XYZ file of C-alpha atoms in Angstrom:
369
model
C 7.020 155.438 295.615
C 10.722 157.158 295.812
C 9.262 157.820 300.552
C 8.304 154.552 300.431
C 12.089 153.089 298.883
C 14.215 155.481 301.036
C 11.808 154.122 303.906
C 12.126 150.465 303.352
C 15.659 151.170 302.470
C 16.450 152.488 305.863
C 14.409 150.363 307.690
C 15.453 146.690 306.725
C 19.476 147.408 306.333
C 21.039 144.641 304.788
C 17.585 142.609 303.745
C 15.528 142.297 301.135
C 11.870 143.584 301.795
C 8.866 142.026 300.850
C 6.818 145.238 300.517
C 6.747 147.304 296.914
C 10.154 149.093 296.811
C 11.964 151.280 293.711
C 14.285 148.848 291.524
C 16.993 150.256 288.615
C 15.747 148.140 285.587
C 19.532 146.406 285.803
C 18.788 144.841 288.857
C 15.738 143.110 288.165
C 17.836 141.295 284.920
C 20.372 140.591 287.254
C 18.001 139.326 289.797
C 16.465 137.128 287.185
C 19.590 135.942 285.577
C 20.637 134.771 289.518
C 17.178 133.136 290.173
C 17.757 130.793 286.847
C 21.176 129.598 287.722
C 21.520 125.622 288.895
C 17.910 125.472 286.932
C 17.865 123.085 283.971
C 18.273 125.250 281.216
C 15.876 124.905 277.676
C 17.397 124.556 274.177
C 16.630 128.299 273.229
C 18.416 129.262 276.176
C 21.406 127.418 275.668
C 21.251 128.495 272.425
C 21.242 132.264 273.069
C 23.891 131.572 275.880
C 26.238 130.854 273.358
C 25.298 133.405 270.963
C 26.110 136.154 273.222
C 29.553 134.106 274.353
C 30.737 133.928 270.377
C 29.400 137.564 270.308
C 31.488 138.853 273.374
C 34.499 136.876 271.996
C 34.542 138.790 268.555
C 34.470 141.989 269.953
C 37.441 140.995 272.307
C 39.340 139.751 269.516
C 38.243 143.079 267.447
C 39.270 145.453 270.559
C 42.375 143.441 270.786
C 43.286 144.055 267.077
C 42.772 147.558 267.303
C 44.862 148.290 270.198
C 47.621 147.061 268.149
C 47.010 148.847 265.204
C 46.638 152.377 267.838
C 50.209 151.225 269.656
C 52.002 151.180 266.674
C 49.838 154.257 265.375
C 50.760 156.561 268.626
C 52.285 159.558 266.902
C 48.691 160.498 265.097
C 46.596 160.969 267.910
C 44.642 163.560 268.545
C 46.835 165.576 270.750
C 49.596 165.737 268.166
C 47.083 168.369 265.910
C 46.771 165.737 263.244
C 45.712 162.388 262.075
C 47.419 159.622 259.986
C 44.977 160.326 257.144
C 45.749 163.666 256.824
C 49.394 163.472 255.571
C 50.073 167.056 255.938
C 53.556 167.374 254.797
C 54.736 171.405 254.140
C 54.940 173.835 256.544
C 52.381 175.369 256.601
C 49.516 172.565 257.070
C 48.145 171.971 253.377
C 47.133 168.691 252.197
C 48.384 168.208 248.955
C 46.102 165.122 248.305
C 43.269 167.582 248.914
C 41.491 168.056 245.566
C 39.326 171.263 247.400
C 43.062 172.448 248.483
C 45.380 172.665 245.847
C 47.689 175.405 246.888
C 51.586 175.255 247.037
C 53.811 175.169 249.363
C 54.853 178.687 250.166
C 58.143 178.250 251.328
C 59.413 176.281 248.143
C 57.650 178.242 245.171
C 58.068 181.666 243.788
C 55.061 184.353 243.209
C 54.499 183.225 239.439
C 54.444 179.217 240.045
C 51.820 179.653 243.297
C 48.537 179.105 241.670
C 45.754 181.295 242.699
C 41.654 181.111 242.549
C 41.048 182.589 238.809
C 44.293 181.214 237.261
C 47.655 181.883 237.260
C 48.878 185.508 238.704
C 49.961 187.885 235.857
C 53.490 187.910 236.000
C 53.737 191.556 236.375
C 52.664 191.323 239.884
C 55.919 189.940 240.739
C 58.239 192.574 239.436
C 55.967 195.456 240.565
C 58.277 197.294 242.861
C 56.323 198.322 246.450
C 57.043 201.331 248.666
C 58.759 200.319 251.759
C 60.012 202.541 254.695
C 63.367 202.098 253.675
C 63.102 203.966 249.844
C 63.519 207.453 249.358
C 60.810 208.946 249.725
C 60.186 213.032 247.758
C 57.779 215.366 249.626
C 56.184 217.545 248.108
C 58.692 220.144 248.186
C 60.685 218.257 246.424
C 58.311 217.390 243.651
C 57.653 221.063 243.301
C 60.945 222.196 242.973
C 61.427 219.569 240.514
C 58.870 220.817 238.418
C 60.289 224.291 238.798
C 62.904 223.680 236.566
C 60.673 223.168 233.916
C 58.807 226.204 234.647
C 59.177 229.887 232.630
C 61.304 232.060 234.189
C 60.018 234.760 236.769
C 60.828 238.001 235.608
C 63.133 239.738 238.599
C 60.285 242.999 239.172
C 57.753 240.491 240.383
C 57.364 240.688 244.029
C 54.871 237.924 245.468
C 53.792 240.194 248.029
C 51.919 241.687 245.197
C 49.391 239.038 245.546
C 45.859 241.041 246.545
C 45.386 239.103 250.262
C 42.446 237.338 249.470
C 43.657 235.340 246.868
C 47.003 234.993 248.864
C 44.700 233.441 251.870
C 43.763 230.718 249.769
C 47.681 229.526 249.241
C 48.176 229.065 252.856
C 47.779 225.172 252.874
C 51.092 225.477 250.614
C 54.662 225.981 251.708
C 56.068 229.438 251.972
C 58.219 228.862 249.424
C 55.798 227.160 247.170
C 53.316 229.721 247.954
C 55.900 232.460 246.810
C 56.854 230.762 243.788
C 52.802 230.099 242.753
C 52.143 233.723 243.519
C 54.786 234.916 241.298
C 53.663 233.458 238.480
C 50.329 234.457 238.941
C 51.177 237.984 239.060
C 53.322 237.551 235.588
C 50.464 235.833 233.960
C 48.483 238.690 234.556
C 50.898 241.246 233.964
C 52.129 239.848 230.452
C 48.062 238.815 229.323
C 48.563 241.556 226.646
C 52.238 241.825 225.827
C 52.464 238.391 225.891
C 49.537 235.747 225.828
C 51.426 232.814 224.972
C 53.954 233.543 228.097
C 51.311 234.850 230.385
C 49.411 231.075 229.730
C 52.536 229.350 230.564
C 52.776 231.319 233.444
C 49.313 230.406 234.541
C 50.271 226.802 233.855
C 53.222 226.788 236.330
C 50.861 227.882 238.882
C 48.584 225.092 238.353
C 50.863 222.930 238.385
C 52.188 223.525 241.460
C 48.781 224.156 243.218
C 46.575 222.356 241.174
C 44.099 221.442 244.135
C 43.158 225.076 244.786
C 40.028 226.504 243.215
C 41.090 230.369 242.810
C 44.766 228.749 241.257
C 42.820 226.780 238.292
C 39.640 229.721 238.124
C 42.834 232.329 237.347
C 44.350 229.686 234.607
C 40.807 229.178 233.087
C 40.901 232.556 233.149
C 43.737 233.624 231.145
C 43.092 230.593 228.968
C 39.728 232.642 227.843
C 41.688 235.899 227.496
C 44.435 233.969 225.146
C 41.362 232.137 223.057
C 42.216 228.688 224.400
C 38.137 227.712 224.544
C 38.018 224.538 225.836
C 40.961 224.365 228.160
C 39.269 227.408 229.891
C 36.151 225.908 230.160
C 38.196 222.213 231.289
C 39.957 224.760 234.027
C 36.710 226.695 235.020
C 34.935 223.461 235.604
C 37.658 222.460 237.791
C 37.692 225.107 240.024
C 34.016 225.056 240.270
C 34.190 221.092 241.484
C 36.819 222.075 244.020
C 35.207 225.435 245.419
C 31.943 224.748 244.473
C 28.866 227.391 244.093
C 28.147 228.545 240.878
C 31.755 228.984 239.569
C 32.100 231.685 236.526
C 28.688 230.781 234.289
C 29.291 233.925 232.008
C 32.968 232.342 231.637
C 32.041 229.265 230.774
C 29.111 230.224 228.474
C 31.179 232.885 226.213
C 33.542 229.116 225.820
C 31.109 227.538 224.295
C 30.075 230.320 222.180
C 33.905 230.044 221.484
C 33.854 226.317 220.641
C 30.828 227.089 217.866
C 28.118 225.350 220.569
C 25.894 228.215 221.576
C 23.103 226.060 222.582
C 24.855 225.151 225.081
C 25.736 228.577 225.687
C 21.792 229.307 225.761
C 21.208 226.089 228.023
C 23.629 227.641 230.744
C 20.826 230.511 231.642
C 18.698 227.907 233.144
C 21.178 226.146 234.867
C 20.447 224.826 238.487
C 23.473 227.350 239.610
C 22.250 230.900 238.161
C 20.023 231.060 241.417
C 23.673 231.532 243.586
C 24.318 234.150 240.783
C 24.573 237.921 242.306
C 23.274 240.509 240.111
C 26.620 241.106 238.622
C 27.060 237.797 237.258
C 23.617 237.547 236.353
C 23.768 240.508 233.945
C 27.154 238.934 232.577
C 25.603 235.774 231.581
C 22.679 237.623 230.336
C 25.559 239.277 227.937
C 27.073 236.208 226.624
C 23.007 234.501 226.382
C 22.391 237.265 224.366
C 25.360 237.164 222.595
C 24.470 233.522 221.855
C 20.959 234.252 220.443
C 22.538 236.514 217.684
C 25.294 233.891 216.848
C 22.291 231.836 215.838
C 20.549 234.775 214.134
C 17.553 235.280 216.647
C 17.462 238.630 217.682
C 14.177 239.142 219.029
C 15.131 236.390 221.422
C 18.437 238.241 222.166
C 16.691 241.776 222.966
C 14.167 239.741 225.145
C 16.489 238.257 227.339
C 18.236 241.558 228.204
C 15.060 243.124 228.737
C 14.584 240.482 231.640
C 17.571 242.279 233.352
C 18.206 245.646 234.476
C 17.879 248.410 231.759
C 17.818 251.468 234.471
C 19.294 254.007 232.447
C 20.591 255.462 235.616
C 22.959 252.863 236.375
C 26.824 253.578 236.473
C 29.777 251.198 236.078
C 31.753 248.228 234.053
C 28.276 246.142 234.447
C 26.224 248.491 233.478
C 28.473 249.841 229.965
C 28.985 246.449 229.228
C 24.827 245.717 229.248
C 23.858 248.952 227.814
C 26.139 248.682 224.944
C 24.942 244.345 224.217
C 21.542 245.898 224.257
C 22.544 248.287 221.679
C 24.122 246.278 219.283
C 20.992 243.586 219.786
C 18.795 246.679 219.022
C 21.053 247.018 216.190
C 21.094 243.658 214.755
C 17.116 243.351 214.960
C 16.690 247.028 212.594
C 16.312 249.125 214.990
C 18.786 251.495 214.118
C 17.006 254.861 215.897
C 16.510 253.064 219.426
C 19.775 251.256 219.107
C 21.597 255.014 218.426
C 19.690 255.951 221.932
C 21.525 253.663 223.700
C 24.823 253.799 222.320
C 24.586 257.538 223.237
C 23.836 256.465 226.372
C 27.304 254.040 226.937
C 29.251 256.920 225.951
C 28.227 258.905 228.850
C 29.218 255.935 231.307
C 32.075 254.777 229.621
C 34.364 256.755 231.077
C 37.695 254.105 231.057
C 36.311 253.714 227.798
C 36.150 249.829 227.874
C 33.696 249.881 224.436
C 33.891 250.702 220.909
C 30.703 252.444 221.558
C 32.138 256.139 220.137
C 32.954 254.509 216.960
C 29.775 252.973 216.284
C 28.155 255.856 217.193
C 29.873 257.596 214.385
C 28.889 255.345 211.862
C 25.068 255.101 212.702
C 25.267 258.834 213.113
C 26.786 259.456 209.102
């Protein structure tokens, strides 16, 4: 059909053709509204006539009343951001007849009267004081050297240098000068652990306290805090140090504390811990020690003897380990009524002990008269 229209329309310019041809459905109302004029028109089409005349007048008059009411209305169109019904009146565009909007204006209220989702703020938040660029601001330095005051005095023979290097390695994220000064008290707290326990702790202290985010700093205070009787800070200290540096930390350590604190369950407990696997043979014989020790605290002796028989009872063996084991399995041996087998071994600490780090002689003496 849409040939045939361009056809006709091309072929009859100007006149109307008879054949079938495309028409917009506005021209054939218009075409009919032309072919009933001068006609005698019906009583229902009069009728309708006038309908649609009071019907075109209304909406004049209407168009024609709000025209007026948008003249005199000009400043709330839409390119001004806002409309007359919003009545946006602080600065920063809230409506305060908004019941779902409530808040203040910012510019004319302090922090306590704003109101805030929850309730009011808590008036603390107004007088909390912030950091800003501007403040003085104390390194770290200066924090330390603060606390230095406050530290025990360094005795004048103690040279930092001292220090074994591995240990000293560990201090390097510090200052020099805070490195010095942490290193010197080490050294002291070790130096004074048996002329002085109560200095040689405070000592131990003042390093931590200036270096209290380095494992071997807090292991060597939970260490002298075991050598001074201070149980649970030791164990606080030796937990500490194991968090920071992680691996198995000092088990034997931290077992003999809770022997210390009257808990040797606990102490017990700590032989099947998930860490004794990282343990070397060293410091797996030293926690069989204090394990064994524990078993006696609580009278069971048998169980004591058995768990040192689980280590390494070569008779050939030489050294601190190996006095220290001989001589717990001795004095289990002991405790349990064995007095002849118990005698066998003693004898047999004696001949190792050579920086004589046991009683062993002694007993020796006694079982022997």
């Amino acid at each position: 059909m849409m040939a045939e229209y361009v056809n006709n329309k091309g072929s009859h310019k100007g006149k109307r053709s008879s054949s079938t041809s495309f028409h917009h459905p506005s021209s054939r109302v218009a075409h009919s509204q032309r072919s009933t004029r001068g006609t005698r028109e019906s009583g229902e089409q009069r009728q309708s006539r006038s309908f649609e005349n009071r019907r075109r007048n209304d909406r004049k008059n209407f168009n024609s009343r709000n025209s007026d009411v948008r003249s005199s209305d000009h400043k709330y169109k839409r390119g001004n951001q806002h409309s007359k019904w919003d009545d946006r009146t602080d600065s920063n565009g809230f409506r305060h007849h908004d019941s779902h909007n409530k808040r203040l204006d910012k510019s004319s209220s302090t922090g306590n009267e704003r109101r805030f989702r929850g309730g009011k703020r808590n008036s603390y938040s107004s007088t909390k004081k912030r950091y800003s660029p501007d403040q003085n601001y104390r390194s770290r330095d200066e924090r330390s050297s603060k606390r230095a005051n406050k530290d025990p005095q360094i005795p004048e023979w103690v040279d930092p240098r001292d220090l074994p290097s591995d240990i000293r390695r560990d201090l390097h994220m510090l200052s020099r000068e805070n490195a010095n000064r942490v290193a010197s008290h080490m050294i002291a707290s070790y130096a004074l652990i048996d002329e002085d326990p109560k200095e040689a702790l405070a000592h131990a202290k003042a390093a931590r306290d200036h270096a209290g985010r380095i494992a071997v700093v807090r292991e060597h205070t939970g260490i002298i805090a075991y050598r001074t009787g201070h149980w649970q800070e030791a164990l606080s200290e030796l937990r500490t140090a194991r968090r920071i540096g992680g691996g198995p930390g000092m088990l034997s350590l931290m077992a003999d504390c809770e022997r210390g604190l009257g808990r040797p369950e606990r102490a017990i407990e700590m032989l099947n811990s998930e860490y004794v696997k990282d343990l070397d043979e060293t410091a797996l014989a030293e926690l069989r020690i204090v394990v064994a020790g524990a078993h006696e605290d609580m009278d069971e002796y048998d169980a004591a003897i058995a768990v040192l028989e689980k280590g390494n009872l070569d008779p050939s063996q030489v050294g601190d380990t190996a006095v220290r084991y001989f001589y717990a399995y001795a004095d289990a041996l002991l405790a349990a009524g064995d007095k002849d087998k118990a005698i066998d071994w003693f004898q047999r600490v004696v001949a190792i002990d050579d920086e004589v780090l046991t009683d062993a002689v002694d007993r020796l003496e006694e079982l022997e008269n």
